[in-house]
Amino acid sequence: KAGVTQTPRYLIKTRGQQVTLSCSPISGHRSVSWYQQTPGQGLQFLFEYFSETQRNKGNFPGRFSGRQFSNSRSEMNVSTLELGDSALYLCASSLDRGLGYTFGSGTRLTVV
Amino acid sequence: KNQVEQSPQSLIILEGKNCTLQCNYTVSPFSNLRWYKQDTGRGPVSLTIMTFSENTKSNGRYTATLDADTKQSSLHITASQLSDSASYICVVSAGISGGYNKLIFGAGTRLAVHP
């Protein structure tokens, strides 16, 4: 059974650019949530999608957005990148809201 | 305010020794508590998950305990190995309206096992 797949694994972008990260959940999982992890702040919740609907959102600016497709795959977009957006972005999937979460390996984003 | 605090922040032990990591939480309403292991640059991997009624849960050399009265959990690692070097994150799930659970993350304990 394939795990949660995140692409790309590494990404380098310039300030002001925009970036799109992808997450393919475990087959059958309909909930996908996104997290930002930095050394100083730890894991912070970005948002969660369930059946193509955003169910909850963390305290991040509007530059961070996401969406979920009918096959449960999810994308996260960050516009007008700032140096502080450099982080490991993790997604996690679960069968339903609140059940056991399985994390992907993450996308390491570096903004220069 | 829902919070999860972990201690110590970091820990160094010698290979073969045991260690215990602590997690204190103030989360309401409590749904479940999970311990994750995260290797550097990788995603967290679930070790244990415990609900309100469970006191102890083991996964190989990892044993988690939960005291719902004092709102404390611990993760005990027995006979540590070099591969145990990682960050250990305590995550508490709060049940909120609509059947949705909100995850509250601890800052993690960074464990280094030395030969």
GROMACS .gro file of C-alpha atoms in nm:
model
  227
    1LYS     CA    1   0.000   0.000   0.000
    2ALA     CA    2   0.159   0.325  -0.112
    3GLY     CA    3   0.206   0.593   0.150
    4VAL     CA    4   0.147   0.965   0.126
    5THR     CA    5   0.345   1.107  -0.164
    6GLN     CA    6   0.462   1.465  -0.173
    7THR     CA    7   0.627   1.630  -0.469
    8PRO     CA    8   0.869   1.780  -0.519
    9ARG     CA    9   1.098   1.678  -0.231
   10TYR     CA   10   1.312   1.988  -0.257
   11LEU     CA   11   1.248   2.329  -0.404
   12ILE     CA   12   1.442   2.654  -0.424
   13LYS     CA   13   1.253   2.970  -0.509
   14THR     CA   14   1.324   3.341  -0.516
   15ARG     CA   15   1.146   3.600  -0.304
   16GLY     CA   16   0.830   3.721  -0.474
   17GLN     CA   17   0.775   3.405  -0.673
   18GLN     CA   18   0.490   3.164  -0.619
   19VAL     CA   19   0.507   2.790  -0.562
   20THR     CA   20   0.271   2.492  -0.581
   21LEU     CA   21   0.325   2.178  -0.377
   22SER     CA   22   0.146   1.850  -0.438
   23CYS     CA   23   0.024   1.576  -0.207
   24SER     CA   24  -0.120   1.240  -0.307
   25PRO     CA   25  -0.291   1.072  -0.011
   26ILE     CA   26  -0.311   0.705   0.068
   27SER     CA   27  -0.567   0.538  -0.157
   28GLY     CA   28  -0.912   0.570  -0.002
   29HIS     CA   29  -0.817   0.854   0.230
   30ARG     CA   30  -1.041   1.155   0.181
   31SER     CA   31  -0.892   1.394   0.435
   32VAL     CA   32  -0.571   1.582   0.358
   33SER     CA   33  -0.415   1.835   0.590
   34TRP     CA   34  -0.111   2.058   0.544
   35TYR     CA   35   0.149   2.170   0.796
   36GLN     CA   36   0.448   2.402   0.801
   37GLN     CA   37   0.745   2.298   1.009
   38THR     CA   38   1.029   2.534   1.099
   39PRO     CA   39   1.300   2.493   1.363
   40GLY     CA   40   1.169   2.786   1.562
   41GLN     CA   41   0.793   2.725   1.543
   42GLY     CA   42   0.764   2.349   1.519
   43LEU     CA   43   0.467   2.202   1.335
   44GLN     CA   44   0.193   2.450   1.252
   45PHE     CA   45  -0.140   2.364   1.097
   46LEU     CA   46  -0.218   2.529   0.764
   47PHE     CA   47  -0.549   2.382   0.650
   48GLU     CA   48  -0.743   2.061   0.603
   49TYR     CA   49  -0.951   1.942   0.312
   50PHE     CA   50  -1.215   1.673   0.315
   51SER     CA   51  -1.402   1.571   0.002
   52GLU     CA   52  -1.280   1.879  -0.186
   53THR     CA   53  -1.397   2.120   0.085
   54GLN     CA   54  -1.172   2.318   0.317
   55ARG     CA   55  -1.287   2.218   0.665
   56ASN     CA   56  -1.048   2.413   0.882
   57LYS     CA   57  -0.778   2.673   0.843
   58GLY     CA   58  -0.485   2.776   1.059
   59ASN     CA   59  -0.355   3.125   1.124
   60PHE     CA   60  -0.162   3.187   0.807
   61PRO     CA   61  -0.192   3.481   0.568
   62GLY     CA   62  -0.399   3.461   0.253
   63ARG     CA   63  -0.084   3.402   0.049
   64PHE     CA   64  -0.121   3.039   0.156
   65SER     CA   65  -0.401   2.858  -0.021
   66GLY     CA   66  -0.490   2.507  -0.115
   67ARG     CA   67  -0.737   2.289  -0.292
   68GLN     CA   68  -0.836   1.926  -0.317
   69PHE     CA   69  -0.938   1.741  -0.630
   70SER     CA   70  -1.206   1.477  -0.675
   71ASN     CA   71  -0.942   1.203  -0.649
   72SER     CA   72  -0.843   1.346  -0.307
   73ARG     CA   73  -0.507   1.470  -0.430
   74SER     CA   74  -0.430   1.810  -0.287
   75GLU     CA   75  -0.219   2.107  -0.382
   76MET     CA   76  -0.091   2.391  -0.172
   77ASN     CA   77   0.003   2.725  -0.321
   78VAL     CA   78   0.210   3.003  -0.170
   79SER     CA   79   0.219   3.333  -0.356
   80THR     CA   80   0.462   3.623  -0.318
   81LEU     CA   81   0.716   3.411  -0.134
   82GLU     CA   82   0.903   3.557   0.160
   83LEU     CA   83   1.228   3.441   0.317
   84GLY     CA   84   1.032   3.331   0.623
   85ASP     CA   85   0.836   3.083   0.414
   86SER     CA   86   1.143   2.859   0.402
   87ALA     CA   87   1.031   2.544   0.579
   88LEU     CA   88   0.945   2.178   0.552
   89TYR     CA   89   0.587   2.149   0.429
   90LEU     CA   90   0.415   1.830   0.533
   91CYS     CA   91   0.086   1.686   0.432
   92ALA     CA   92  -0.101   1.412   0.611
   93SER     CA   93  -0.394   1.201   0.502
   94SER     CA   94  -0.657   1.010   0.692
   95LEU     CA   95  -0.968   0.806   0.615
   96ASP     CA   96  -1.192   1.063   0.776
   97ARG     CA   97  -1.167   1.378   0.979
   98GLY     CA   98  -0.989   1.323   1.306
   99LEU     CA   99  -0.881   0.965   1.250
  100GLY     CA  100  -0.524   0.833   1.233
  101TYR     CA  101  -0.301   1.056   1.027
  102THR     CA  102  -0.021   0.936   0.800
  103PHE     CA  103   0.236   1.194   0.702
  104GLY     CA  104   0.429   1.228   0.380
  105SER     CA  105   0.804   1.290   0.373
  106GLY     CA  106   0.749   1.658   0.307
  107THR     CA  107   0.867   1.920   0.062
  108ARG     CA  108   1.168   2.124   0.171
  109LEU     CA  109   1.115   2.477   0.039
  110THR     CA  110   1.400   2.724   0.046
  111VAL     CA  111   1.333   3.087  -0.043
  112VAL     CA  112   1.638   3.291  -0.137
  113LYS     CA  113  -0.609   2.770   2.558
  114ASN     CA  114  -0.522   2.427   2.416
  115GLN     CA  115  -0.153   2.358   2.472
  116VAL     CA  116   0.089   2.067   2.460
  117GLU     CA  117   0.423   2.098   2.637
  118GLN     CA  118   0.705   1.849   2.604
  119SER     CA  119   1.013   1.799   2.813
  120PRO     CA  120   1.300   1.785   2.794
  121GLN     CA  121   1.363   1.994   2.485
  122SER     CA  122   1.662   1.778   2.400
  123LEU     CA  123   1.827   1.470   2.543
  124ILE     CA  124   2.152   1.282   2.489
  125ILE     CA  125   2.184   0.921   2.603
  126LEU     CA  126   2.423   0.635   2.544
  127GLU     CA  127   2.327   0.344   2.326
  128GLY     CA  128   2.158   0.069   2.524
  129LYS     CA  129   2.023   0.300   2.793
  130ASN     CA  130   1.656   0.371   2.861
  131CYS     CA  131   1.492   0.711   2.857
  132THR     CA  132   1.154   0.872   2.921
  133LEU     CA  133   1.006   1.169   2.742
  134GLN     CA  134   0.726   1.375   2.894
  135CYS     CA  135   0.416   1.539   2.751
  136ASN     CA  136   0.176   1.758   2.950
  137TYR     CA  137  -0.135   1.890   2.789
  138THR     CA  138  -0.426   2.121   2.851
  139VAL     CA  139  -0.664   2.024   2.574
  140SER     CA  140  -1.038   2.014   2.595
  141PRO     CA  141  -1.231   1.817   2.500
  142PHE     CA  142  -0.967   1.546   2.482
  143SER     CA  143  -1.005   1.295   2.203
  144ASN     CA  144  -0.675   1.108   2.176
  145LEU     CA  145  -0.300   1.144   2.217
  146ARG     CA  146  -0.038   1.031   1.971
  147TRP     CA  147   0.337   1.003   1.977
  148TYR     CA  148   0.525   1.049   1.652
  149LYS     CA  149   0.890   0.989   1.566
  150GLN     CA  150   1.041   1.224   1.311
  151ASP     CA  151   1.378   1.163   1.154
  152THR     CA  152   1.560   1.471   1.028
  153GLY     CA  153   1.414   1.592   0.697
  154ARG     CA  154   1.139   1.330   0.696
  155GLY     CA  155   0.773   1.326   0.788
  156PRO     CA  156   0.656   1.214   1.135
  157VAL     CA  157   0.578   0.846   1.176
  158SER     CA  158   0.314   0.734   1.422
  159LEU     CA  159   0.438   0.530   1.720
  160THR     CA  160   0.128   0.504   1.938
  161ILE     CA  161  -0.220   0.644   1.971
  162MET     CA  162  -0.418   0.635   2.294
  163THR     CA  163  -0.773   0.728   2.377
  164PHE     CA  164  -0.909   0.845   2.711
  165SER     CA  165  -0.961   0.495   2.847
  166GLU     CA  166  -0.616   0.360   2.763
  167ASN     CA  167  -0.331   0.381   3.014
  168THR     CA  168  -0.052   0.208   2.828
  169LYS     CA  169   0.030   0.129   2.467
  170SER     CA  170   0.343  -0.043   2.343
  171ASN     CA  171   0.509  -0.057   2.005
  172GLY     CA  172   0.823  -0.267   2.025
  173ARG     CA  173   1.076  -0.087   2.245
  174TYR     CA  174   0.844   0.215   2.272
  175THR     CA  175   0.588   0.228   2.555
  176ALA     CA  176   0.353   0.520   2.596
  177THR     CA  177   0.151   0.589   2.909
  178LEU     CA  178  -0.141   0.821   2.958
  179ASP     CA  179  -0.284   0.966   3.280
  180ALA     CA  180  -0.602   1.143   3.176
  181ASP     CA  181  -0.657   1.276   3.529
  182THR     CA  182  -0.329   1.465   3.547
  183LYS     CA  183  -0.322   1.520   3.170
  184GLN     CA  184   0.023   1.373   3.135
  185SER     CA  185   0.174   1.125   2.896
  186SER     CA  186   0.517   0.971   2.874
  187LEU     CA  187   0.707   0.782   2.608
  188HIS     CA  188   0.957   0.529   2.740
  189ILE     CA  189   1.227   0.396   2.511
  190THR     CA  190   1.395   0.077   2.620
  191ALA     CA  191   1.745  -0.035   2.523
  192SER     CA  192   1.801   0.263   2.295
  193GLN     CA  193   1.961   0.222   1.955
  194LEU     CA  194   2.142   0.470   1.734
  195SER     CA  195   1.840   0.468   1.502
  196ASP     CA  196   1.627   0.609   1.783
  197SER     CA  197   1.800   0.944   1.730
  198ALA     CA  198   1.514   1.166   1.613
  199SER     CA  199   1.257   1.417   1.729
  200TYR     CA  200   0.961   1.280   1.922
  201ILE     CA  201   0.643   1.478   1.894
  202CYS     CA  202   0.340   1.454   2.119
  203VAL     CA  203   0.014   1.539   1.944
  204VAL     CA  204  -0.316   1.577   2.125
  205SER     CA  205  -0.643   1.568   1.938
  206ALA     CA  206  -0.928   1.791   2.055
  207GLY     CA  207  -1.275   1.693   1.949
  208ILE     CA  208  -1.462   1.992   1.820
  209SER     CA  209  -1.801   2.039   1.662
  210GLY     CA  210  -1.901   1.856   1.349
  211GLY     CA  211  -1.705   1.543   1.435
  212TYR     CA  212  -1.384   1.716   1.348
  213ASN     CA  213  -1.069   1.673   1.557
  214LYS     CA  214  -0.816   1.954   1.584
  215LEU     CA  215  -0.455   1.850   1.634
  216ILE     CA  216  -0.241   2.038   1.888
  217PHE     CA  217   0.130   1.972   1.847
  218GLY     CA  218   0.402   1.976   2.108
  219ALA     CA  219   0.735   2.132   2.015
  220GLY     CA  220   0.904   1.793   2.031
  221THR     CA  221   1.197   1.640   2.217
  222ARG     CA  222   1.515   1.594   2.017
  223LEU     CA  223   1.683   1.269   2.121
  224ALA     CA  224   2.042   1.188   2.033
  225VAL     CA  225   2.170   0.838   2.102
  226HIS     CA  226   2.549   0.816   2.114
  227PRO     CA  227   2.757   0.498   2.081
   0.00000   0.00000   0.00000
